[in-house]
Short mmCIF file of C-alpha atoms (C1' of nucleotides) in Angstrom, two decimals:
data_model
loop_
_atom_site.label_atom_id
_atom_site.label_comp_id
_atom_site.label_asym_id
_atom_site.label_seq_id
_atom_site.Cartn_x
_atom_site.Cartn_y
_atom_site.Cartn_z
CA UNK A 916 0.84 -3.57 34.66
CA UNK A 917 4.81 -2.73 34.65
CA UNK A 918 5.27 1.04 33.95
CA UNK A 919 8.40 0.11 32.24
CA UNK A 920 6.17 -1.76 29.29
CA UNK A 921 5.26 2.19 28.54
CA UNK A 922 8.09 3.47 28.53
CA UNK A 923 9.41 1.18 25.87
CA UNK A 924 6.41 2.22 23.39
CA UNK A 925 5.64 5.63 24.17
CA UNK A 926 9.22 6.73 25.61
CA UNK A 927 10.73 6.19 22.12
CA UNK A 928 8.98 9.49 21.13
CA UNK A 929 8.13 11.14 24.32
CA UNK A 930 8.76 11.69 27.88
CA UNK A 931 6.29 10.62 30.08
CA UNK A 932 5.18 12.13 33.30
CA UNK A 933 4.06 10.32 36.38
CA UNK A 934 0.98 11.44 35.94
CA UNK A 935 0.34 10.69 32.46
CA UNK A 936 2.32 7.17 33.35
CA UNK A 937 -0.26 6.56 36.33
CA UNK A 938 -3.31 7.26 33.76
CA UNK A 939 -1.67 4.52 31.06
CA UNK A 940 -1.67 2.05 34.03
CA UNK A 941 -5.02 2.33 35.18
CA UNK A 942 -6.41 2.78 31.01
CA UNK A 943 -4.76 -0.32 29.64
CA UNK A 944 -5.77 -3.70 30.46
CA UNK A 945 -4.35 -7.18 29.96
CA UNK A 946 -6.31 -9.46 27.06
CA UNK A 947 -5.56 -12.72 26.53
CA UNK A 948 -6.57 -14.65 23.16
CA UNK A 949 -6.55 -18.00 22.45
CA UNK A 950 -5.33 -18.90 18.73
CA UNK A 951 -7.54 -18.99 15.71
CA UNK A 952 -9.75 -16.03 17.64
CA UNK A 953 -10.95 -13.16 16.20
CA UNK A 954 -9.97 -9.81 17.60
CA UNK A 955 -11.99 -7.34 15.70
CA UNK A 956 -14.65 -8.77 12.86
CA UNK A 957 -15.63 -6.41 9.62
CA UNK A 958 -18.41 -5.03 10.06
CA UNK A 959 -17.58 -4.74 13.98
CA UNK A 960 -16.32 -1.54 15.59
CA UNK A 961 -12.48 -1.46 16.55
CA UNK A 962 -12.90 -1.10 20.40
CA UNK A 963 -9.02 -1.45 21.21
CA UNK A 964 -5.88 -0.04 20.46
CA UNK A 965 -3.24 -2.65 21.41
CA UNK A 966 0.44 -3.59 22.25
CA UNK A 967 1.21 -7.21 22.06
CA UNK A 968 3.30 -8.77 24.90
CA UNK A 969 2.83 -12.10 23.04
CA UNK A 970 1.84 -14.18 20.36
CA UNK A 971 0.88 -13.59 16.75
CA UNK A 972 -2.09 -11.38 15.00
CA UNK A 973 -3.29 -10.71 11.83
CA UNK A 974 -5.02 -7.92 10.07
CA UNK A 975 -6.68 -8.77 7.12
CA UNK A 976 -10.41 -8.62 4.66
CA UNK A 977 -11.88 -11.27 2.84
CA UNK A 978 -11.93 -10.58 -1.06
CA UNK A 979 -14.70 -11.80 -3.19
CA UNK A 980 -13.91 -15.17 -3.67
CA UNK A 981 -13.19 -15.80 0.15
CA UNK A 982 -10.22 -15.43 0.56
CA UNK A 983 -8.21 -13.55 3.64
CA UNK A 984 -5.59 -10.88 2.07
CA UNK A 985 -2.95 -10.71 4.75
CA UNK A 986 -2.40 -7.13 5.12
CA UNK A 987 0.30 -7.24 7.82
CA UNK A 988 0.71 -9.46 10.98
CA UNK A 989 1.74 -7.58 14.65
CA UNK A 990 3.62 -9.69 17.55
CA UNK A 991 5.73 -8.84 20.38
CA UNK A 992 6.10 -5.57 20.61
CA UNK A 993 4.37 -4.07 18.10
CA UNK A 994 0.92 -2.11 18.30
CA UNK A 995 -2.03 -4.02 16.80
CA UNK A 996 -5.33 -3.03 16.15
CA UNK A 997 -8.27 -2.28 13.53
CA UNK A 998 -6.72 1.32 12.71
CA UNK A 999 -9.27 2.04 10.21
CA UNK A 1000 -12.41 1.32 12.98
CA UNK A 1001 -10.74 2.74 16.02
CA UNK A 1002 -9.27 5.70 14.16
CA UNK A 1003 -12.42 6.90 12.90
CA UNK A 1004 -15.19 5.13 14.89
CA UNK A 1005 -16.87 3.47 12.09
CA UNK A 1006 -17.10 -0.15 11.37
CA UNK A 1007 -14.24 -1.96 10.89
CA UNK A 1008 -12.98 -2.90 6.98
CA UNK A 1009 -10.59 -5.37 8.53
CA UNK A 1010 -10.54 -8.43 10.79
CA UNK A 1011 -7.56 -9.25 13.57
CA UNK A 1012 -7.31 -12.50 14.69
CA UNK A 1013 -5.18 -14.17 16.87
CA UNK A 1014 -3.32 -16.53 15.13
CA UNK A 1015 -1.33 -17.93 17.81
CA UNK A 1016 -1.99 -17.80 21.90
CA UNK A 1017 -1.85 -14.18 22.42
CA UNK A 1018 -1.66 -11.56 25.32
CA UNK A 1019 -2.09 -7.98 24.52
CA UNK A 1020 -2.54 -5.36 26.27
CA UNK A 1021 -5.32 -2.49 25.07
CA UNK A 1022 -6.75 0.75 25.38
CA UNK A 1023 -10.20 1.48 24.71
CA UNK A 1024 -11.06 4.18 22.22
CA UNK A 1025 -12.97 6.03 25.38
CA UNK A 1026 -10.05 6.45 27.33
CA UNK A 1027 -7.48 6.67 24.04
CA UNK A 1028 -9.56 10.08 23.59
CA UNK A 1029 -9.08 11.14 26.77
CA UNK A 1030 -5.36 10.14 26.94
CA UNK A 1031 -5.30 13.10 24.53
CA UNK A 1032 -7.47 15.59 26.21
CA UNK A 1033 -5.83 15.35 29.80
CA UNK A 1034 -2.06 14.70 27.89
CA UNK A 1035 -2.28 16.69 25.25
CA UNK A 1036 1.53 16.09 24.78
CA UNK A 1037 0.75 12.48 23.60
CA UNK A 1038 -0.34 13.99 20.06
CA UNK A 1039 3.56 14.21 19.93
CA UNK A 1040 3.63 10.48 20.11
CA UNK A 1041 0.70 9.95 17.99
CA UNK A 1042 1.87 12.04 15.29
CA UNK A 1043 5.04 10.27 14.80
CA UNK A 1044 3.96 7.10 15.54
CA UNK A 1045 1.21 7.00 12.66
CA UNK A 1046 4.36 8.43 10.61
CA UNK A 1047 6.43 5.40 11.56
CA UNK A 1048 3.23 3.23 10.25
CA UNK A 1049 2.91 5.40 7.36
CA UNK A 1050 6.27 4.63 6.32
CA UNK A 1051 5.82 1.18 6.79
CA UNK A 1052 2.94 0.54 4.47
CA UNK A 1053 4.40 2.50 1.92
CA UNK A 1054 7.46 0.66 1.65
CA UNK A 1055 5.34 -2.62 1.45
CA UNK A 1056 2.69 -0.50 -1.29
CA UNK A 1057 6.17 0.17 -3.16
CA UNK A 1058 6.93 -3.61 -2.97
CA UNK A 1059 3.43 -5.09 -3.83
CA UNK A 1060 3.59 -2.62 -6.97
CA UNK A 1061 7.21 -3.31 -8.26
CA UNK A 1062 8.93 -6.42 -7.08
CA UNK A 1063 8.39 -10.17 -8.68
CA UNK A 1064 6.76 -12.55 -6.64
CA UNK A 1065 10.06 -14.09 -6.27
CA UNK A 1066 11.73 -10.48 -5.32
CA UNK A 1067 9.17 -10.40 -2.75
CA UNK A 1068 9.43 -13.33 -1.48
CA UNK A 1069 13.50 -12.71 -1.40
CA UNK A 1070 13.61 -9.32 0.40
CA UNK A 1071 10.55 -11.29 2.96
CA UNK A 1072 12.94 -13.67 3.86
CA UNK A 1073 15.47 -11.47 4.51
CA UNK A 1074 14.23 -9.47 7.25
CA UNK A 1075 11.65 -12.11 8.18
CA UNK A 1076 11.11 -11.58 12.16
CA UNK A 1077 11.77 -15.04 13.79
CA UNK A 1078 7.61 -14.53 15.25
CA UNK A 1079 6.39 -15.02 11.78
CA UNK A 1080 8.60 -18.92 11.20
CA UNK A 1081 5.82 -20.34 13.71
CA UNK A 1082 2.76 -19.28 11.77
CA UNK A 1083 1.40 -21.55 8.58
CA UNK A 1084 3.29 -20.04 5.94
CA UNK A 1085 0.01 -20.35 3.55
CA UNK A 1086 -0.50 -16.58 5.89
CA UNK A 1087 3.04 -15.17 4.62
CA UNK A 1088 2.44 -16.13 1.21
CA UNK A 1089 -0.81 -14.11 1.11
CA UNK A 1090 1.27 -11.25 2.98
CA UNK A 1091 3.50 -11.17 0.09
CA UNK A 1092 0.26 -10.95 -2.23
CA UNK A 1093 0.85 -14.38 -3.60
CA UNK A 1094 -0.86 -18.04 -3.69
CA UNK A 1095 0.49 -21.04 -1.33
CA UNK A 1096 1.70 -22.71 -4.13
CA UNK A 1097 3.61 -20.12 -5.69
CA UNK A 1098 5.34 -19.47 -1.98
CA UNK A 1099 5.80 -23.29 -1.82
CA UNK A 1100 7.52 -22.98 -5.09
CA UNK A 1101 9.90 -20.31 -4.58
CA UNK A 1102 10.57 -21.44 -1.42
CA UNK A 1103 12.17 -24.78 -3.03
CA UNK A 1104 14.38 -23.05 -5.25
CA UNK A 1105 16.29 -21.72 -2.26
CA UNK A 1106 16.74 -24.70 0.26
CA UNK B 787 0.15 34.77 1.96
CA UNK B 788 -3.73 34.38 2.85
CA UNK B 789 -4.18 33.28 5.84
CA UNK B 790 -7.67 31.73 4.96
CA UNK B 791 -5.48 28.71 3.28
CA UNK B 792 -4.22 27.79 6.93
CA UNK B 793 -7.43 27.64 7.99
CA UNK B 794 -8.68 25.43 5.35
CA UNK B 795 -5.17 23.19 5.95
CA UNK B 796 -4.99 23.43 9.94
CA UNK B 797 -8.37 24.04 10.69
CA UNK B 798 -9.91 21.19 9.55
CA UNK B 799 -8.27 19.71 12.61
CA UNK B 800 -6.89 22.51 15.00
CA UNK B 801 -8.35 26.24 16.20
CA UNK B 802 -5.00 27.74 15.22
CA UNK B 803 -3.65 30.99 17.57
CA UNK B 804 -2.95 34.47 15.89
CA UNK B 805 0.60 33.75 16.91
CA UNK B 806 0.95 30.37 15.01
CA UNK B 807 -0.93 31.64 12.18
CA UNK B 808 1.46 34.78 12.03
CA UNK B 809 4.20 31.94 12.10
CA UNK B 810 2.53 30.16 9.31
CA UNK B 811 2.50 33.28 7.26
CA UNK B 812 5.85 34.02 7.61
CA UNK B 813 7.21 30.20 7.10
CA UNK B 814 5.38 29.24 3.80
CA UNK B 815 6.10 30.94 0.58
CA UNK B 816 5.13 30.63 -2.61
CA UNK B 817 6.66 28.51 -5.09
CA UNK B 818 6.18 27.72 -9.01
CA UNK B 819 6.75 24.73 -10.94
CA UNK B 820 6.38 24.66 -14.80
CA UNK B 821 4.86 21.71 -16.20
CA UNK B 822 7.23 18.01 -16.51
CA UNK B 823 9.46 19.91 -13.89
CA UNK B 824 11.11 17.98 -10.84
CA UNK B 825 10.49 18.81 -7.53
CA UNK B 826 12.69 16.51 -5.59
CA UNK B 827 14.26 13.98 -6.92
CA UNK B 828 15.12 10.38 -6.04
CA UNK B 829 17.99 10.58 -4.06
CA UNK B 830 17.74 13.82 -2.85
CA UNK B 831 15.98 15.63 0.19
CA UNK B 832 13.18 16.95 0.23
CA UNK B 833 13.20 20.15 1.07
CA UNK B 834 9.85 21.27 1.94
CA UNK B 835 6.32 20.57 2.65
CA UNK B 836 3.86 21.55 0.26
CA UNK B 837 -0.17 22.56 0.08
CA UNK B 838 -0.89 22.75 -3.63
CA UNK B 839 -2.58 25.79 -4.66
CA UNK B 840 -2.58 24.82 -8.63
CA UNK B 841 -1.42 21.95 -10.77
CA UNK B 842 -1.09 18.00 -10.54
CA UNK B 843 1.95 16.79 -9.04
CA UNK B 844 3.07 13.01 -9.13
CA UNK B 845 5.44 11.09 -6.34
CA UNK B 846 6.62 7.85 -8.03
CA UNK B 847 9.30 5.92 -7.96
CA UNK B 848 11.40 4.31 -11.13
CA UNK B 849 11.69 0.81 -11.50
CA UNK B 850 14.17 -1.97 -12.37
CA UNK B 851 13.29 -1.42 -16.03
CA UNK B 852 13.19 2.64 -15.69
CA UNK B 853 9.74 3.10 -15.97
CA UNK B 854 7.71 5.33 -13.20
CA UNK B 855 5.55 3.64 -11.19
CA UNK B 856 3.23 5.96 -9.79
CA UNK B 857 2.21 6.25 -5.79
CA UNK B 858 -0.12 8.98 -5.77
CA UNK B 859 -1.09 12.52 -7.33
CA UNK B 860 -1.79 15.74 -5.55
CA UNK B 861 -3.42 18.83 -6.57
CA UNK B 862 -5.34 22.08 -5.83
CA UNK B 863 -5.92 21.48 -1.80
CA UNK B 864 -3.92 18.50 -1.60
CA UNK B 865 -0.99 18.47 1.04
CA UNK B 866 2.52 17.36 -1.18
CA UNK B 867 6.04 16.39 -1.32
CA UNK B 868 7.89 13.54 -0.26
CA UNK B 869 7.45 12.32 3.35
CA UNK B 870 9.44 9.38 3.50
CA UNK B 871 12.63 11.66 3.20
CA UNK B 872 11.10 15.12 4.79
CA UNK B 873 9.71 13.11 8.29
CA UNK B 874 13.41 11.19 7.91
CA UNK B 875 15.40 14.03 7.11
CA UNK B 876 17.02 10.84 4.96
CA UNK B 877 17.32 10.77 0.93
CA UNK B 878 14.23 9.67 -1.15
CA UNK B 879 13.56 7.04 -2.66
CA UNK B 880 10.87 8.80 -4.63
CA UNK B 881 10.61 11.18 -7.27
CA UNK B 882 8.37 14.61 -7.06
CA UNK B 883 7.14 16.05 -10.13
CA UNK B 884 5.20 18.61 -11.64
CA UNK B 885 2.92 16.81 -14.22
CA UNK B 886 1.56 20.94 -15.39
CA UNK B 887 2.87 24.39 -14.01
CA UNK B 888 1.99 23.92 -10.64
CA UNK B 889 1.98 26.64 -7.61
CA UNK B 890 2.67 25.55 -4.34
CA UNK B 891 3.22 26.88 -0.98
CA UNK B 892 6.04 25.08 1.13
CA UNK B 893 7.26 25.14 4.79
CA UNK B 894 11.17 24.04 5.25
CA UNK B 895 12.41 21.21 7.34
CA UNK B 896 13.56 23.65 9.77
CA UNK B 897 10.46 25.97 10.20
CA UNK B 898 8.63 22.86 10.59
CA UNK B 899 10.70 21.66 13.16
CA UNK B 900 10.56 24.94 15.02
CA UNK B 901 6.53 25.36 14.28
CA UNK B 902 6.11 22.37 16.77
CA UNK B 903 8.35 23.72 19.00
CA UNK B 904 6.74 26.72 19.41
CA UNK B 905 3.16 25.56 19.19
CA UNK B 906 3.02 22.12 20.18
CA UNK B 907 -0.71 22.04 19.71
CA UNK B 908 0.20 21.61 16.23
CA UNK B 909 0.78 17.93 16.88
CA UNK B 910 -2.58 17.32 17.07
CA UNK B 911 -3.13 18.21 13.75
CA UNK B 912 0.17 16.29 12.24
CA UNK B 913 -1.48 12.95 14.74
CA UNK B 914 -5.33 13.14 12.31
CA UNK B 915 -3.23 14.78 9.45
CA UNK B 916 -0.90 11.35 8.93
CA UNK B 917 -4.12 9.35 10.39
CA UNK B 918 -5.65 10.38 6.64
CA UNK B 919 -2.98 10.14 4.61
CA UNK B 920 -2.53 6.89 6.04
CA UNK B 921 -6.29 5.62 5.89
CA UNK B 922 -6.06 6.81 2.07
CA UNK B 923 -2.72 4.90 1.17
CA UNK B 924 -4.23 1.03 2.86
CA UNK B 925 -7.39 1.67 0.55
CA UNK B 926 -5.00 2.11 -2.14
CA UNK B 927 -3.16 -0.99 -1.00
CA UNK B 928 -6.37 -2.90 -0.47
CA UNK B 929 -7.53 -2.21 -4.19
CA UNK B 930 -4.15 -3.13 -5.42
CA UNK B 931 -3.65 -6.21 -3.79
CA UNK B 932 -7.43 -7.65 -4.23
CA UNK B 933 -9.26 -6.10 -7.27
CA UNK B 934 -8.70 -6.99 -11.27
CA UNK B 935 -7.27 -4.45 -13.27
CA UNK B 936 -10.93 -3.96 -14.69
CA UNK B 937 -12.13 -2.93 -10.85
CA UNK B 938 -9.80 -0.75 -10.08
CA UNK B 939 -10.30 1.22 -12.92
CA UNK B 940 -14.25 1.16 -12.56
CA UNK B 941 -13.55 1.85 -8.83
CA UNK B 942 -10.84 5.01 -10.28
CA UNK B 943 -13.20 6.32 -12.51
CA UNK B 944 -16.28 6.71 -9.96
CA UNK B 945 -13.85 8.95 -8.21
CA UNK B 946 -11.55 10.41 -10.10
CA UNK B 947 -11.28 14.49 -9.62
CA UNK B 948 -11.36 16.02 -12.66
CA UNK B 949 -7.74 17.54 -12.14
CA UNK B 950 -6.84 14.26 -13.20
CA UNK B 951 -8.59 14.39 -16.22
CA UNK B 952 -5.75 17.27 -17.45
CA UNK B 953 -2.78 14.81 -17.40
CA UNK B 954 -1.60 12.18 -19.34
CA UNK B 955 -4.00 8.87 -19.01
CA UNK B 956 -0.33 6.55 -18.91
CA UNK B 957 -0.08 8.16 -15.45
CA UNK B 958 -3.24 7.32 -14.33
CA UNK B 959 -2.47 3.64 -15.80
CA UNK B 960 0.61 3.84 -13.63
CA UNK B 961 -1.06 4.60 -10.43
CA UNK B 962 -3.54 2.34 -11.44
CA UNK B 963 -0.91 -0.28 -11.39
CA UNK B 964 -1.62 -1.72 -15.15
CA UNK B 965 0.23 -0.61 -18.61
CA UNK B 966 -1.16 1.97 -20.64
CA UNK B 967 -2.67 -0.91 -23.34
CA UNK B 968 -4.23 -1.95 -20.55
CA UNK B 969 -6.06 1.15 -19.39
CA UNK B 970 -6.90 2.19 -23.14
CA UNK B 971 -8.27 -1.03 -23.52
CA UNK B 972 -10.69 -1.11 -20.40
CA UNK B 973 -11.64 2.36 -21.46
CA UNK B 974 -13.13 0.86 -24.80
CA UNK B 975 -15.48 -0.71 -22.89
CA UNK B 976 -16.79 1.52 -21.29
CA UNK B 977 -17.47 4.03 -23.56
"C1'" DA C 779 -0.13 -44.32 18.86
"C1'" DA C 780 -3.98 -44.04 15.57
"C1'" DT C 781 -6.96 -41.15 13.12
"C1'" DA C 782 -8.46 -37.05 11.32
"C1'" DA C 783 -7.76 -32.41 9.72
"C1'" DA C 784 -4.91 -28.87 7.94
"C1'" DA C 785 -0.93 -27.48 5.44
"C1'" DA C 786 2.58 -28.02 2.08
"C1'" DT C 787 4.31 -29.86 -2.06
"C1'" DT C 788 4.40 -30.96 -6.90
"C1'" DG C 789 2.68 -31.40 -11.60
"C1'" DA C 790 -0.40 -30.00 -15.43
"C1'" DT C 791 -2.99 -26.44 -17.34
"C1'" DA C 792 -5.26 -21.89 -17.80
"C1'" DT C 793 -5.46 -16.87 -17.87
"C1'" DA C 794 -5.08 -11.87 -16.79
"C1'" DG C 795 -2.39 -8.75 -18.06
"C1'" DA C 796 2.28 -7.76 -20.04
"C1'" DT C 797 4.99 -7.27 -23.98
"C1'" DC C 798 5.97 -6.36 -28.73
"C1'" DA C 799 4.79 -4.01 -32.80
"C1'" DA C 800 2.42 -1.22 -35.98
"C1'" DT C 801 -0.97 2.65 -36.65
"C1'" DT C 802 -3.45 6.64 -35.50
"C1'" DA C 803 -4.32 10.72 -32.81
"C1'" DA C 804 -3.06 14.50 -30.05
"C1'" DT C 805 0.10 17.96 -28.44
"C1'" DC C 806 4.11 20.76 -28.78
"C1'" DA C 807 7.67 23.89 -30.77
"C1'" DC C 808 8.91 26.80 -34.12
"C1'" DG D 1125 -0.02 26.07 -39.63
"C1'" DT D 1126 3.61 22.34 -40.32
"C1'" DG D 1127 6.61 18.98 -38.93
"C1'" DA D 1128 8.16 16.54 -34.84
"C1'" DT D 1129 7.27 14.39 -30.41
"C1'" DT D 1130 4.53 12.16 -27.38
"C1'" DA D 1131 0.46 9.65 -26.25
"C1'" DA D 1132 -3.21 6.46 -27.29
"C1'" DT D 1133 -5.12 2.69 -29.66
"C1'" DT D 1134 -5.39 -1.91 -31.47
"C1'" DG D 1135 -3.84 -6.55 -32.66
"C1'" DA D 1136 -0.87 -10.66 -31.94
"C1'" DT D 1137 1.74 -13.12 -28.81
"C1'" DC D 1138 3.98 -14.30 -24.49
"C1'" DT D 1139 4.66 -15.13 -19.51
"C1'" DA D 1140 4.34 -14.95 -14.53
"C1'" DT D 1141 1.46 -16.54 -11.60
"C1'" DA D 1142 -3.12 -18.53 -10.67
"C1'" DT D 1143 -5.87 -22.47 -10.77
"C1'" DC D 1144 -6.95 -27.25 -10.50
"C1'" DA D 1145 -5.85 -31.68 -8.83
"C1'" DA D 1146 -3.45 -35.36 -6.66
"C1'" DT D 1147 -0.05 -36.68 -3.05
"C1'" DT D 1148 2.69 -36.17 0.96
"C1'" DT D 1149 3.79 -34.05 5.25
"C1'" DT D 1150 2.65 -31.91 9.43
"C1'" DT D 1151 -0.22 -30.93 13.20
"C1'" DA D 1152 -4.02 -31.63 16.22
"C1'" DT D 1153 -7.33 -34.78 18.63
"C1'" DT D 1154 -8.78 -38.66 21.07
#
DNA sequence: AATAAAAATTGATATAGATCAATTAATCAC
DNA sequence: GTGATTAATTGATCTATATCAATTTTTATT
């Protein structure tokens, strides 16, 4: 694995030593998915924290009528995982699938523990790290609780990440907390 | 200060050192809110990080049409204030209130800072600390984005802490995500 | 390329919950 | 305690978005 791929998602908060660099290298491994495959099921146990060096993933649960409820999607370069299952050990409330060809690379929750115990500096990283994805789902909670669906959809398309054009958009419109049809709609009053 | 409350804070997660705790004594004081009284405002910095010794506070935002919408609630044990702008050191977008005269004690931005300077094992704690916060606000987002208005006040109910119970039920509707008519009138059938 | 499957679009209709409005109940300030 | 605010309730109506349904477009498969 290149050392460099660490030192673009851990180096952002911390420095990294050789040692702790040589311990990342030998701890994360490359996983490749095909699309349409599940990552973690709910129900299952999260065995993987991830980065994703490709492709596109989604986290979401099934409500009671069936239906996935997109809670956010991760692609290159962003961490992916179950957080809830890996976090805390228990089953997962969540599933990640692969929604397009994907190759991630991941940490199992064995040696994610002892990344902490030998590094103890890492806690640095974690801390502000969960604080950057903290921030993140609140500003989407503050959306979700405020905004139209058309707002929504507006301030989506705005800082929509190029990844997220390839997927069906049938998974953005759930993202956004709204039916196909409605996305389809609002979608035709701007183009 | 009493240095038992650091224990119960920190040392859910962290053995904390006679050095750090002196630190921690020294760093938080005590402050007092009376009731319906801001503690930051929208806009503004916030200041400090709080553990709630007494009183319900409220962090909520105002929307397009002025009216609060609600994020959370803190209380007696509850860590407080507003992250987005303390971890940013950027203005808020929310709003910090005192719902009833509230003590709390708070830590400054810069004795914060300097506590993980000088005892980097607090990290640890701030990693599981934001790892709970966080786990808390996707269950909020999951109920909000999957269950009726009828769930998620059976689901509030079940759990509600009776500090709750003191304040106005329009800011329970609020968190709740449905008007006020509509939380009076689920409450009618239940009891 | 032809066929099948999945996704997107578009129209008609339904509904959960909001809004508006009036009344009653609770809390606050003096 | 009395009047004044503020909150809660209840009813009537409205609306954003969901649902249902039919059609078209896109994508995947052989």
């Amino acid at each position: 694995m290149q050392s460099h791929i660490f030192e673009s998602y851990f180096g952002k908060y911390i420095d990294i030593s050789p040692e702790a660099l040589e311990f990342l290298n030998a701890s994360f491994q490359e996983m490749n998915y095909s699309g349409r495959e599940m990552i973690v099921e709910s129900g299952g146990y999260a065995k993987y924290f991830y980065f994703v060096l490709s492709g596109v993933q989604a986290l979401y649960i099934i409500n009671e009528k069936g239906e996935k409820v997109i809670l956010g999607f991760s692609f290159k370069g962003s961490p992916s995982g179950a957080f809830d299952s890996f976090i805390t050990s228990k089953p997962s409330h969540f599933f990640l699938e692969a929604l397009s060809p994907s190759k991630l690379i991941g940490i199992n929750k064995q040696k994610f523990d002892e990344l902490f115990e030998r590094f103890p500096e890492f806690y640095k990283w974690r801390a502000l790290f969960m604080e950057d994805i903290l921030l993140g789902r609140i500003s989407r909670e503050v959306e979700i609780t405020t905004m139209t669906a058309k707002k929504r959809f507006d301030a989506f398309v705005k800082r929509c990440p190029p990844e997220l054009l390839e997927i069906p958009q049938k998974y953005l419109a759930s993202y956004l907390n709204m039916k196909p049809e409605t996305f389809s709609r609002l979608r035709a009053l701007r183009d």
